[in-house]
Amino acid sequence: MAVDTPARIAILGAGPIGLEAALYARFLGYDVDIYERGCVADNILRWGHVRMFSPFGMNRSTLGLAALRAQDESYVPPGDDECLTGLDYVDRYLLPLSHTDLLADHLRLGIEVVGVGRPDLLKGEEIGTEDRADSDFRILCRDSAGAEFVAAAEVVIDTTGVFGNPNWAGQGGVPAIGEMMLRDRIEYGVPDVLGSARPQHVGRKTLVIGAGYSAATTVVALAKLAEEAPDTHVTWLVRQTSAAGPLAPIADDRLVGRATLTSEANRLATSGSPQVTFKPRMNLVSVKYDEAASKFHVELAGEVSEKDEFDVIVANVGSRPDTGIYRELQVHQCYATEGPMKLAAVLQETVSGDCLAQTARGPQSLTNPEPDFYILGAKSYGRNPSFLVSIGLEQIRDLFTIIGDRADLDLYKTAIRLLG
Ligand SMILES: Cc1cc2nc3c(=O)[nH]c(=O)nc-3n(C[C@H](O)[C@H](O)[C@H](O)COP(=O)(O)OP(=O)(O)OC[C@H]3O[C@@H](n4cnc5c(N)ncnc54)[C@H](O)[C@@H]3O)c2cc1C
């Protein structure tokens, strides 16, 4: 719905899309609060050692650069062609952006959003009507000391991502027997195997589960570690594979880093290496941890079943949205991805292995039955892993044509002029 300035917009999450959405809203004259449970770009910092596939030019906006230059004439952005590590992206762009006058006073760091509702309406009332917008949103927040408080806003944009909410590693996505008990012992992120996580992996046996780029990153790093320390070993477990290997190569891939990772991971899987054991078409059935021996005991099943033991388990099996935040709102979710339905439906129409072969799907794809509540960024794709920051920037532009009620509104085009 169109919302006049100066309305209050709550943005949940200070990742790249939350920050850019906040900036856009500030330029248009809205009051903005950005609630972030950790620090700026907390999720990216968890994989900060990994080099991004997409060059910086795809991960920044003209509005962001203009705000940074207006704040500090000496600011020098990374080159548009540079593929930065996650940490560099945060240090050289997102963090300085969060320090600009436009955003700094609007950031509420260390504040987790627990749930969002309407104070005068339950989920099942005023079904799908704009009358639901008559009362502001009630946002339950929790600070880092555990104290709870309530905030209000006329518009809520949920950009809390998915990275903090990993899938289960067990067969069919249901936890393996024993997995729930060991949630804190199993590594679901992308460990810095050649850096800070080296002591946990060097000279030890690691089980890596998953067939996406994160799993490939972990396996390739472990194989490198094994070149330096040959008593290091990795077992790579995947549900499905092809003749090329577990990762489907993208023809004439424009992202060089992605192409290199794919071919290196597939080579390790298919050509064999004394330190890498590839186990295709197998699943994790059960897992136990032996405290005395500091070992995981696992049962794996495919055509045959087998038992093994490992020092470390890394489950890079994707992530899902935390839908609990908007459980009391009328959000229509996709039954396959748990993303908002309209967007999921249009994404379903174009199935491509290459996330570069996509564009934003227009303003209407971002709406759902709950008026003035929007899901942008990685979370808008639900479990679909093909989201890119560049898509999120387009989503922001599209969304504010609705909120600002101007079909031709595009601050990215006018950013330079706006800030002189
Ligand atoms: C290893 C790896 C490499 C990647 N490489 C690329 C790449 O090259 N190019 C690319 O475009 N994308 C890449 N991605 C995807 C990238 O992570 C996303 O595109 C991007 O981070 C999405 O931004 P976002 O703002 O939507 O979500 P996020 O970056 O996930 O930010 C969400 C924020 O919300 C906060 N939050 C979560 N829950 C709450 C809550 N309840 N209350 C308050 N705050 C909360 C989190 O702490 C976090 O700061 C990569 C991902 C991984 C894992």
Short mmCIF file of C-alpha atoms and ligand atoms in Angstrom, two decimals:
data_model
loop_
_atom_site.label_atom_id
_atom_site.label_comp_id
_atom_site.label_asym_id
_atom_site.label_seq_id
_atom_site.Cartn_x
_atom_site.Cartn_y
_atom_site.Cartn_z
CA MET A 1 0.00 0.00 0.00
CA ALA A 2 1.09 3.60 -0.50
CA VAL A 3 2.20 5.19 2.76
CA ASP A 4 2.74 8.93 3.13
CA THR A 5 5.87 10.33 4.72
CA PRO A 6 6.84 10.67 7.52
CA ALA A 7 5.58 7.21 8.42
CA ARG A 8 7.66 4.89 10.60
CA ILE A 9 9.21 1.94 8.80
CA ALA A 10 10.74 -0.91 10.78
CA ILE A 11 13.42 -2.84 8.97
CA LEU A 12 14.29 -6.21 10.47
CA GLY A 13 17.94 -7.17 9.97
CA ALA A 14 20.99 -5.08 9.07
CA GLY A 15 22.40 -7.23 6.29
CA PRO A 16 23.10 -5.67 2.89
CA ILE A 17 19.42 -5.56 1.92
CA GLY A 18 18.21 -4.19 5.26
CA LEU A 19 20.81 -1.42 5.15
CA GLU A 20 20.09 -0.50 1.54
CA ALA A 21 16.31 -0.54 2.15
CA ALA A 22 16.81 1.74 5.16
CA LEU A 23 18.91 4.12 3.09
CA TYR A 24 16.29 4.26 0.35
CA ALA A 25 13.55 4.95 2.92
CA ARG A 26 15.59 7.67 4.60
CA PHE A 27 16.11 9.44 1.27
CA LEU A 28 12.36 9.45 0.75
CA GLY A 29 11.80 11.03 4.16
CA TYR A 30 10.50 8.08 6.17
CA ASP A 31 11.34 7.49 9.83
CA VAL A 32 13.34 4.31 9.99
CA ASP A 33 14.34 1.87 12.73
CA ILE A 34 16.65 -1.00 11.79
CA TYR A 35 16.49 -3.85 14.32
CA GLU A 36 19.51 -6.15 14.15
CA ARG A 37 20.01 -9.01 16.57
CA GLY A 38 23.80 -8.97 16.24
CA CYS A 39 26.12 -6.52 14.56
CA VAL A 40 25.95 -4.97 11.08
CA ALA A 41 26.03 -7.74 8.44
CA ASP A 42 26.23 -10.40 11.13
CA ASN A 43 25.37 -13.26 8.79
CA ILE A 44 27.99 -12.28 6.21
CA LEU A 45 30.64 -12.06 8.93
CA ARG A 46 29.98 -15.73 9.71
CA TRP A 47 31.40 -16.63 6.30
CA GLY A 48 33.64 -13.56 6.02
CA HIS A 49 36.70 -15.58 4.89
CA VAL A 50 34.90 -16.78 1.72
CA ARG A 51 35.47 -14.83 -1.51
CA MET A 52 32.21 -13.75 -3.13
CA PHE A 53 31.42 -14.88 -6.67
CA SER A 54 29.66 -11.69 -7.64
CA PRO A 55 31.90 -8.67 -8.20
CA PHE A 56 31.48 -5.60 -6.00
CA GLY A 57 29.67 -3.72 -8.79
CA MET A 58 26.74 -6.11 -8.31
CA ASN A 59 26.67 -5.77 -4.54
CA ARG A 60 26.50 -2.01 -4.06
CA SER A 61 24.04 0.64 -5.13
CA THR A 62 24.58 4.06 -6.64
CA LEU A 63 22.63 5.40 -3.66
CA GLY A 64 25.03 3.71 -1.22
CA LEU A 65 28.09 5.07 -3.00
CA ALA A 66 26.58 8.55 -3.18
CA ALA A 67 25.79 8.49 0.57
CA LEU A 68 29.33 7.36 1.37
CA ARG A 69 30.91 10.07 -0.79
CA ALA A 70 28.64 12.74 0.67
CA GLN A 71 29.74 11.63 4.16
CA ASP A 72 33.45 11.45 3.39
CA GLU A 73 34.92 12.92 0.22
CA SER A 74 38.00 10.74 0.61
CA TYR A 75 36.00 7.48 0.58
CA VAL A 76 37.37 5.15 -2.08
CA PRO A 77 35.09 2.22 -2.91
CA PRO A 78 36.41 -1.15 -4.04
CA GLY A 79 36.62 -1.54 -7.81
CA ASP A 80 33.41 -2.73 -9.45
CA ASP A 81 35.22 -5.76 -10.87
CA GLU A 82 36.74 -6.84 -7.54
CA CYS A 83 35.47 -10.05 -6.01
CA LEU A 84 35.75 -9.27 -2.32
CA THR A 85 35.73 -11.64 0.61
CA GLY A 86 32.64 -11.33 2.78
CA LEU A 87 34.77 -9.56 5.40
CA ASP A 88 36.09 -7.02 2.88
CA TYR A 89 32.56 -6.35 1.64
CA VAL A 90 31.54 -5.53 5.21
CA ASP A 91 34.66 -3.50 6.08
CA ARG A 92 34.88 -1.51 2.85
CA TYR A 93 31.21 -0.89 2.10
CA LEU A 94 28.49 -2.08 4.50
CA LEU A 95 30.07 -0.90 7.75
CA PRO A 96 31.02 2.57 6.43
CA LEU A 97 27.48 2.82 5.02
CA SER A 98 26.01 2.01 8.44
CA HIS A 99 28.14 4.82 9.91
CA THR A 100 26.78 7.50 7.59
CA ASP A 101 24.55 10.18 9.17
CA LEU A 102 21.61 8.79 7.22
CA LEU A 103 21.75 5.44 9.01
CA ALA A 104 23.87 5.62 12.16
CA ASP A 105 21.17 6.96 14.49
CA HIS A 106 18.59 4.55 13.13
CA LEU A 107 20.40 1.31 13.89
CA ARG A 108 19.22 -0.70 16.89
CA LEU A 109 22.02 -3.26 17.23
CA GLY A 110 21.78 -6.25 19.56
CA ILE A 111 17.98 -6.21 19.27
CA GLU A 112 16.31 -9.40 18.11
CA VAL A 113 12.80 -9.25 16.68
CA VAL A 114 10.81 -12.09 18.19
CA GLY A 115 7.42 -11.55 16.57
CA VAL A 116 5.28 -9.05 14.66
CA GLY A 117 1.50 -8.70 14.86
CA ARG A 118 -1.36 -6.21 14.84
CA PRO A 119 -2.39 -5.11 18.36
CA ASP A 120 -6.11 -5.02 17.57
CA LEU A 121 -6.34 -7.95 15.18
CA LEU A 122 -5.64 -11.65 15.34
CA LYS A 123 -4.34 -13.57 12.34
CA GLY A 124 -7.77 -14.83 11.33
CA GLU A 125 -9.56 -11.47 11.45
CA GLU A 126 -10.21 -9.04 8.56
CA ILE A 127 -8.92 -11.68 6.18
CA GLY A 128 -6.98 -10.14 3.28
CA THR A 129 -8.49 -6.66 3.71
CA GLU A 130 -6.69 -3.32 3.76
CA ASP A 131 -8.53 -2.54 7.00
CA ARG A 132 -5.81 -4.51 8.75
CA ALA A 133 -3.59 -1.49 8.15
CA ASP A 134 -5.76 0.67 10.44
CA SER A 135 -3.60 -0.24 13.41
CA ASP A 136 0.20 -0.10 13.41
CA PHE A 137 2.32 -3.20 13.74
CA ARG A 138 3.25 -4.37 17.23
CA ILE A 139 6.85 -5.61 17.21
CA LEU A 140 8.11 -7.70 20.13
CA CYS A 141 11.87 -7.21 20.57
CA ARG A 142 14.48 -8.71 22.90
CA ASP A 143 17.79 -7.06 23.77
CA SER A 144 21.06 -8.89 24.32
CA ALA A 145 20.42 -9.06 28.09
CA GLY A 146 17.12 -10.82 27.45
CA ALA A 147 14.89 -7.83 28.29
CA GLU A 148 11.78 -7.61 26.13
CA PHE A 149 10.01 -4.49 24.86
CA VAL A 150 7.50 -3.53 22.22
CA ALA A 151 8.06 -1.21 19.26
CA ALA A 152 5.58 0.06 16.66
CA ALA A 153 5.69 0.83 12.93
CA GLU A 154 3.32 1.50 10.06
CA VAL A 155 5.37 -0.53 7.60
CA VAL A 156 7.57 -3.57 8.33
CA ILE A 157 10.21 -4.89 5.94
CA ASP A 158 11.60 -8.27 7.00
CA THR A 159 15.15 -8.69 5.70
CA THR A 160 16.35 -11.16 8.33
CA GLY A 161 17.85 -13.56 5.76
CA VAL A 162 18.07 -17.30 6.18
CA PHE A 163 21.70 -18.00 7.05
CA GLY A 164 21.10 -18.20 10.80
CA ASN A 165 18.47 -20.91 10.31
CA PRO A 166 20.06 -24.03 8.78
CA ASN A 167 18.21 -27.05 7.44
CA TRP A 168 18.58 -30.45 9.07
CA ALA A 169 21.15 -32.87 7.68
CA GLY A 170 19.05 -36.01 8.10
CA GLN A 171 17.43 -37.95 5.28
CA GLY A 172 14.53 -36.09 3.63
CA GLY A 173 15.36 -32.91 5.56
CA VAL A 174 14.02 -34.42 8.78
CA PRO A 175 16.64 -34.54 11.56
CA ALA A 176 18.78 -37.68 11.62
CA ILE A 177 18.34 -39.78 14.75
CA GLY A 178 20.32 -37.93 17.42
CA GLU A 179 20.89 -34.79 15.29
CA MET A 180 18.65 -32.51 17.34
CA MET A 181 20.60 -33.35 20.52
CA LEU A 182 23.85 -32.49 18.73
CA ARG A 183 22.68 -29.26 17.05
CA ASP A 184 25.37 -27.26 18.86
CA ARG A 185 28.18 -29.75 18.18
CA ILE A 186 27.60 -30.08 14.43
CA GLU A 187 28.97 -27.18 12.32
CA TYR A 188 26.22 -25.86 10.01
CA GLY A 189 28.20 -22.85 8.75
CA VAL A 190 31.20 -22.58 6.43
CA PRO A 191 34.25 -23.01 8.70
CA ASP A 192 37.45 -21.11 7.96
CA VAL A 193 39.35 -24.35 7.52
CA LEU A 194 42.59 -22.69 6.38
CA GLY A 195 42.35 -19.97 9.06
CA SER A 196 40.67 -19.81 12.44
CA ALA A 197 39.08 -23.30 12.22
CA ARG A 198 42.33 -25.02 11.17
CA PRO A 199 43.01 -26.57 14.63
CA GLN A 200 39.63 -28.36 14.53
CA HIS A 201 40.37 -29.97 11.16
CA VAL A 202 44.11 -30.46 10.76
CA GLY A 203 45.14 -34.10 11.06
CA ARG A 204 41.53 -35.08 11.74
CA LYS A 205 38.60 -36.75 9.97
CA THR A 206 35.78 -34.46 8.84
CA LEU A 207 32.43 -35.51 7.41
CA VAL A 208 31.00 -32.87 5.02
CA ILE A 209 27.32 -33.22 4.07
CA GLY A 210 25.74 -31.28 1.17
CA ALA A 211 26.13 -30.62 -2.53
CA GLY A 212 25.93 -26.86 -2.90
CA TYR A 213 28.60 -24.18 -3.20
CA SER A 214 29.07 -23.96 0.57
CA ALA A 215 29.79 -27.69 0.86
CA ALA A 216 32.11 -27.43 -2.15
CA THR A 217 33.95 -24.51 -0.50
CA THR A 218 34.44 -26.56 2.66
CA VAL A 219 35.61 -29.68 0.78
CA VAL A 220 38.07 -27.77 -1.43
CA ALA A 221 39.53 -26.02 1.63
CA LEU A 222 39.88 -29.33 3.49
CA ALA A 223 41.60 -30.88 0.48
CA LYS A 224 44.08 -27.97 0.47
CA LEU A 225 44.69 -28.47 4.17
CA ALA A 226 45.30 -32.17 3.48
CA GLU A 227 48.02 -31.24 0.95
CA GLU A 228 49.89 -29.54 3.81
CA ALA A 229 48.98 -32.12 6.47
CA PRO A 230 48.37 -35.51 4.80
CA ASP A 231 46.81 -37.09 7.90
CA THR A 232 43.83 -34.76 7.34
CA HIS A 233 40.86 -36.56 5.78
CA VAL A 234 37.47 -35.56 4.42
CA THR A 235 34.45 -37.73 3.59
CA TRP A 236 31.95 -35.95 1.33
CA LEU A 237 28.38 -37.19 1.51
CA VAL A 238 25.83 -36.12 -1.13
CA ARG A 239 22.26 -37.23 -1.88
CA GLN A 240 22.55 -36.91 -5.64
CA THR A 241 25.26 -36.61 -8.25
CA SER A 242 25.79 -36.73 -12.02
CA ALA A 243 28.62 -37.86 -14.28
CA ALA A 244 30.15 -34.37 -13.98
CA GLY A 245 30.09 -34.58 -10.18
CA PRO A 246 27.86 -33.24 -7.41
CA LEU A 247 27.81 -29.65 -8.73
CA ALA A 248 26.13 -28.95 -12.07
CA PRO A 249 28.57 -26.89 -14.18
CA ILE A 250 27.08 -23.72 -15.73
CA ALA A 251 27.89 -23.38 -19.43
CA ASP A 252 30.17 -20.38 -20.13
CA ASP A 253 29.88 -19.28 -16.50
CA ARG A 254 30.57 -15.56 -16.28
CA LEU A 255 31.47 -15.84 -12.60
CA VAL A 256 35.03 -17.12 -12.72
CA GLY A 257 35.24 -17.95 -9.00
CA ARG A 258 32.09 -20.08 -9.20
CA ALA A 259 33.32 -21.94 -12.31
CA THR A 260 36.69 -22.68 -10.65
CA LEU A 261 35.07 -23.91 -7.44
CA THR A 262 32.68 -26.16 -9.39
CA SER A 263 35.40 -27.79 -11.45
CA GLU A 264 37.76 -28.23 -8.48
CA ALA A 265 35.05 -29.74 -6.25
CA ASN A 266 33.85 -32.06 -9.03
CA ARG A 267 37.43 -33.12 -9.75
CA LEU A 268 37.97 -34.03 -6.09
CA ALA A 269 34.72 -36.01 -6.10
CA THR A 270 35.18 -37.88 -9.37
CA SER A 271 38.94 -38.31 -9.82
CA GLY A 272 39.62 -39.37 -6.30
CA SER A 273 42.25 -38.24 -3.87
CA PRO A 274 43.71 -40.23 -1.00
CA GLN A 275 42.44 -37.60 1.41
CA VAL A 276 38.93 -37.19 -0.03
CA THR A 277 36.39 -40.02 0.07
CA PHE A 278 33.31 -39.23 -2.01
CA LYS A 279 30.08 -40.94 -1.01
CA PRO A 280 27.36 -40.25 -3.58
CA ARG A 281 23.69 -41.10 -3.08
CA MET A 282 24.06 -41.56 0.64
CA ASN A 283 22.24 -40.05 3.60
CA LEU A 284 22.90 -39.47 7.27
CA VAL A 285 20.64 -41.80 9.23
CA SER A 286 21.86 -41.42 12.80
CA VAL A 287 24.55 -39.64 14.77
CA LYS A 288 25.89 -40.02 18.32
CA TYR A 289 28.72 -38.27 20.09
CA ASP A 290 31.16 -40.15 22.29
CA GLU A 291 32.37 -37.57 24.83
CA ALA A 292 35.21 -39.72 26.15
CA ALA A 293 36.72 -40.34 22.70
CA SER A 294 35.58 -36.95 21.26
CA LYS A 295 34.18 -38.73 18.20
CA PHE A 296 30.95 -38.73 16.24
CA HIS A 297 29.58 -42.19 15.45
CA VAL A 298 27.39 -42.09 12.35
CA GLU A 299 25.24 -44.47 10.39
CA LEU A 300 24.99 -43.74 6.66
CA ALA A 301 22.60 -45.32 4.19
CA GLY A 302 22.45 -45.55 0.41
CA GLU A 303 22.50 -48.71 -1.65
CA VAL A 304 24.27 -50.19 1.36
CA SER A 305 24.42 -49.08 4.98
CA GLU A 306 27.62 -48.41 6.82
CA LYS A 307 28.92 -47.10 10.10
CA ASP A 308 31.86 -44.74 10.55
CA GLU A 309 33.37 -42.28 13.00
CA PHE A 310 34.49 -38.69 12.57
CA ASP A 311 36.12 -35.93 14.60
CA VAL A 312 34.03 -33.17 13.03
CA ILE A 313 30.76 -32.94 11.06
CA VAL A 314 30.11 -29.99 8.75
CA ALA A 315 26.52 -29.94 7.44
CA ASN A 316 26.26 -27.46 4.55
CA VAL A 317 22.70 -28.41 3.69
CA GLY A 318 21.12 -25.02 3.05
CA SER A 319 18.96 -22.75 5.15
CA ARG A 320 15.31 -21.89 5.61
CA PRO A 321 13.47 -18.73 6.64
CA ASP A 322 12.41 -18.17 10.25
CA THR A 323 8.70 -17.84 9.57
CA GLY A 324 7.92 -17.55 13.29
CA ILE A 325 8.50 -13.78 13.13
CA TYR A 326 5.30 -13.27 11.11
CA ARG A 327 3.27 -16.24 12.35
CA GLU A 328 0.48 -13.87 13.55
CA LEU A 329 0.27 -12.02 10.21
CA GLN A 330 -1.46 -12.98 6.98
CA VAL A 331 1.55 -14.03 4.96
CA HIS A 332 0.85 -16.46 2.14
CA GLN A 333 3.74 -18.91 2.07
CA CYS A 334 4.90 -21.27 -0.64
CA TYR A 335 4.45 -24.91 0.32
CA ALA A 336 7.77 -25.84 -1.29
CA THR A 337 10.15 -23.02 -0.39
CA GLU A 338 8.45 -21.30 2.59
CA GLY A 339 9.09 -18.02 0.76
CA PRO A 340 6.22 -15.58 0.17
CA MET A 341 3.88 -17.19 -2.35
CA LYS A 342 3.62 -14.59 -5.12
CA LEU A 343 7.36 -14.34 -5.56
CA ALA A 344 7.82 -18.10 -5.20
CA ALA A 345 5.27 -18.67 -7.96
CA VAL A 346 7.06 -16.44 -10.46
CA LEU A 347 10.45 -17.87 -9.49
CA GLN A 348 9.08 -21.34 -10.13
CA GLU A 349 8.28 -20.37 -13.72
CA THR A 350 11.95 -19.92 -14.57
CA VAL A 351 14.04 -22.75 -13.32
CA SER A 352 17.69 -22.14 -14.10
CA GLY A 353 20.83 -23.45 -12.47
CA ASP A 354 22.44 -20.04 -12.88
CA CYS A 355 21.39 -17.43 -10.33
CA LEU A 356 22.77 -14.73 -12.66
CA ALA A 357 20.02 -15.59 -15.15
CA GLN A 358 17.34 -13.82 -13.11
CA THR A 359 15.95 -10.37 -12.50
CA ALA A 360 13.58 -8.94 -9.91
CA ARG A 361 9.96 -9.84 -10.59
CA GLY A 362 8.29 -6.48 -10.27
CA PRO A 363 6.55 -4.69 -7.40
CA GLN A 364 3.44 -6.89 -7.26
CA SER A 365 5.50 -10.04 -6.64
CA LEU A 366 6.56 -8.49 -3.30
CA THR A 367 3.07 -8.02 -1.90
CA ASN A 368 1.14 -10.49 0.21
CA PRO A 369 -2.26 -10.46 1.97
CA GLU A 370 -0.93 -8.57 5.00
CA PRO A 371 -0.91 -4.88 4.03
CA ASP A 372 2.35 -2.97 4.58
CA PHE A 373 4.34 -6.10 5.49
CA TYR A 374 7.07 -7.11 3.04
CA ILE A 375 9.78 -9.75 2.90
CA LEU A 376 12.87 -8.78 0.91
CA GLY A 377 16.39 -10.12 0.47
CA ALA A 378 17.52 -13.72 0.89
CA LYS A 379 14.45 -14.48 3.02
CA SER A 380 12.13 -13.59 0.15
CA TYR A 381 13.51 -16.63 -1.71
CA GLY A 382 12.77 -18.96 1.21
CA ARG A 383 14.77 -22.17 0.83
CA ASN A 384 15.64 -21.34 -2.78
CA PRO A 385 19.41 -20.65 -2.58
CA SER A 386 19.74 -18.61 -5.78
CA PHE A 387 19.24 -15.16 -4.25
CA LEU A 388 21.85 -12.49 -5.04
CA VAL A 389 22.39 -9.07 -3.47
CA SER A 390 21.87 -7.51 -6.91
CA ILE A 391 18.31 -8.92 -6.96
CA GLY A 392 17.67 -7.50 -3.51
CA LEU A 393 18.67 -4.01 -4.69
CA GLU A 394 16.12 -4.26 -7.50
CA GLN A 395 13.50 -5.46 -5.00
CA ILE A 396 14.08 -2.33 -2.91
CA ARG A 397 13.56 -0.08 -5.92
CA ASP A 398 10.39 -2.01 -6.86
CA LEU A 399 8.98 -1.97 -3.34
CA PHE A 400 9.29 1.78 -2.91
CA THR A 401 7.32 2.38 -6.08
CA ILE A 402 4.43 0.86 -4.07
CA ILE A 403 5.16 2.52 -0.72
CA GLY A 404 5.96 5.87 -2.37
CA ASP A 405 3.04 5.47 -4.81
CA ARG A 406 5.06 6.42 -7.90
CA ALA A 407 5.52 3.82 -10.61
CA ASP A 408 8.56 5.63 -12.03
CA LEU A 409 10.35 6.16 -8.71
CA ASP A 410 13.98 5.04 -9.03
CA LEU A 411 16.44 6.66 -6.66
CA TYR A 412 19.28 4.58 -8.09
CA LYS A 413 19.01 6.57 -11.30
CA THR A 414 18.84 9.91 -9.52
CA ALA A 415 21.29 9.16 -6.68
CA ILE A 416 24.18 11.19 -8.01
CA ARG A 417 22.01 14.24 -8.56
CA LEU A 418 20.37 13.85 -5.13
CA LEU A 419 23.66 14.08 -3.30
CA GLY A 420 25.41 16.43 -5.70
C1 LIG B 1 29.35 -18.67 1.56
C2 LIG B 1 28.41 -17.72 0.91
C3 LIG B 1 28.81 -16.97 -0.18
C4 LIG B 1 27.93 -16.09 -0.80
N1 LIG B 1 28.35 -15.37 -1.89
C5 LIG B 1 27.49 -14.48 -2.47
C6 LIG B 1 27.89 -13.72 -3.61
O1 LIG B 1 28.99 -13.85 -4.13
N2 LIG B 1 27.00 -12.82 -4.12
C7 LIG B 1 25.74 -12.63 -3.60
O2 LIG B 1 24.99 -11.79 -4.10
N3 LIG B 1 25.34 -13.36 -2.55
C8 LIG B 1 26.17 -14.29 -1.97
N4 LIG B 1 25.76 -15.04 -0.92
C9 LIG B 1 24.38 -14.88 -0.46
C10 LIG B 1 24.39 -13.67 0.49
O3 LIG B 1 24.62 -14.12 1.78
C11 LIG B 1 23.12 -12.96 0.41
O4 LIG B 1 22.91 -12.54 -0.93
C12 LIG B 1 23.05 -11.71 1.30
O5 LIG B 1 23.77 -11.82 2.49
C13 LIG B 1 21.58 -11.53 1.59
O6 LIG B 1 21.42 -10.34 2.28
P1 LIG B 1 20.19 -10.13 3.25
O7 LIG B 1 20.35 -8.73 3.77
O8 LIG B 1 18.94 -10.51 2.60
O9 LIG B 1 20.37 -11.20 4.45
P2 LIG B 1 21.58 -11.45 5.45
O10 LIG B 1 22.88 -10.99 4.89
O11 LIG B 1 21.46 -12.86 5.86
O12 LIG B 1 21.23 -10.48 6.68
C14 LIG B 1 20.19 -10.75 7.58
C15 LIG B 1 20.45 -9.97 8.88
O13 LIG B 1 19.31 -10.13 9.72
C16 LIG B 1 19.74 -10.37 11.05
N5 LIG B 1 18.68 -11.10 11.76
C17 LIG B 1 18.30 -12.39 11.60
N6 LIG B 1 17.25 -12.68 12.39
C18 LIG B 1 16.95 -11.55 13.07
C19 LIG B 1 15.95 -11.22 14.03
N7 LIG B 1 15.05 -12.11 14.45
N8 LIG B 1 15.92 -9.96 14.53
C20 LIG B 1 16.83 -9.02 14.11
N9 LIG B 1 17.80 -9.29 13.21
C21 LIG B 1 17.86 -10.55 12.68
C22 LIG B 1 21.01 -11.18 10.88
O14 LIG B 1 21.83 -11.10 12.04
C23 LIG B 1 21.65 -10.51 9.65
O15 LIG B 1 22.48 -9.43 10.01
C24 LIG B 1 26.62 -15.93 -0.28
C25 LIG B 1 26.21 -16.68 0.83
C26 LIG B 1 27.10 -17.56 1.42
C27 LIG B 1 26.61 -18.36 2.60
#
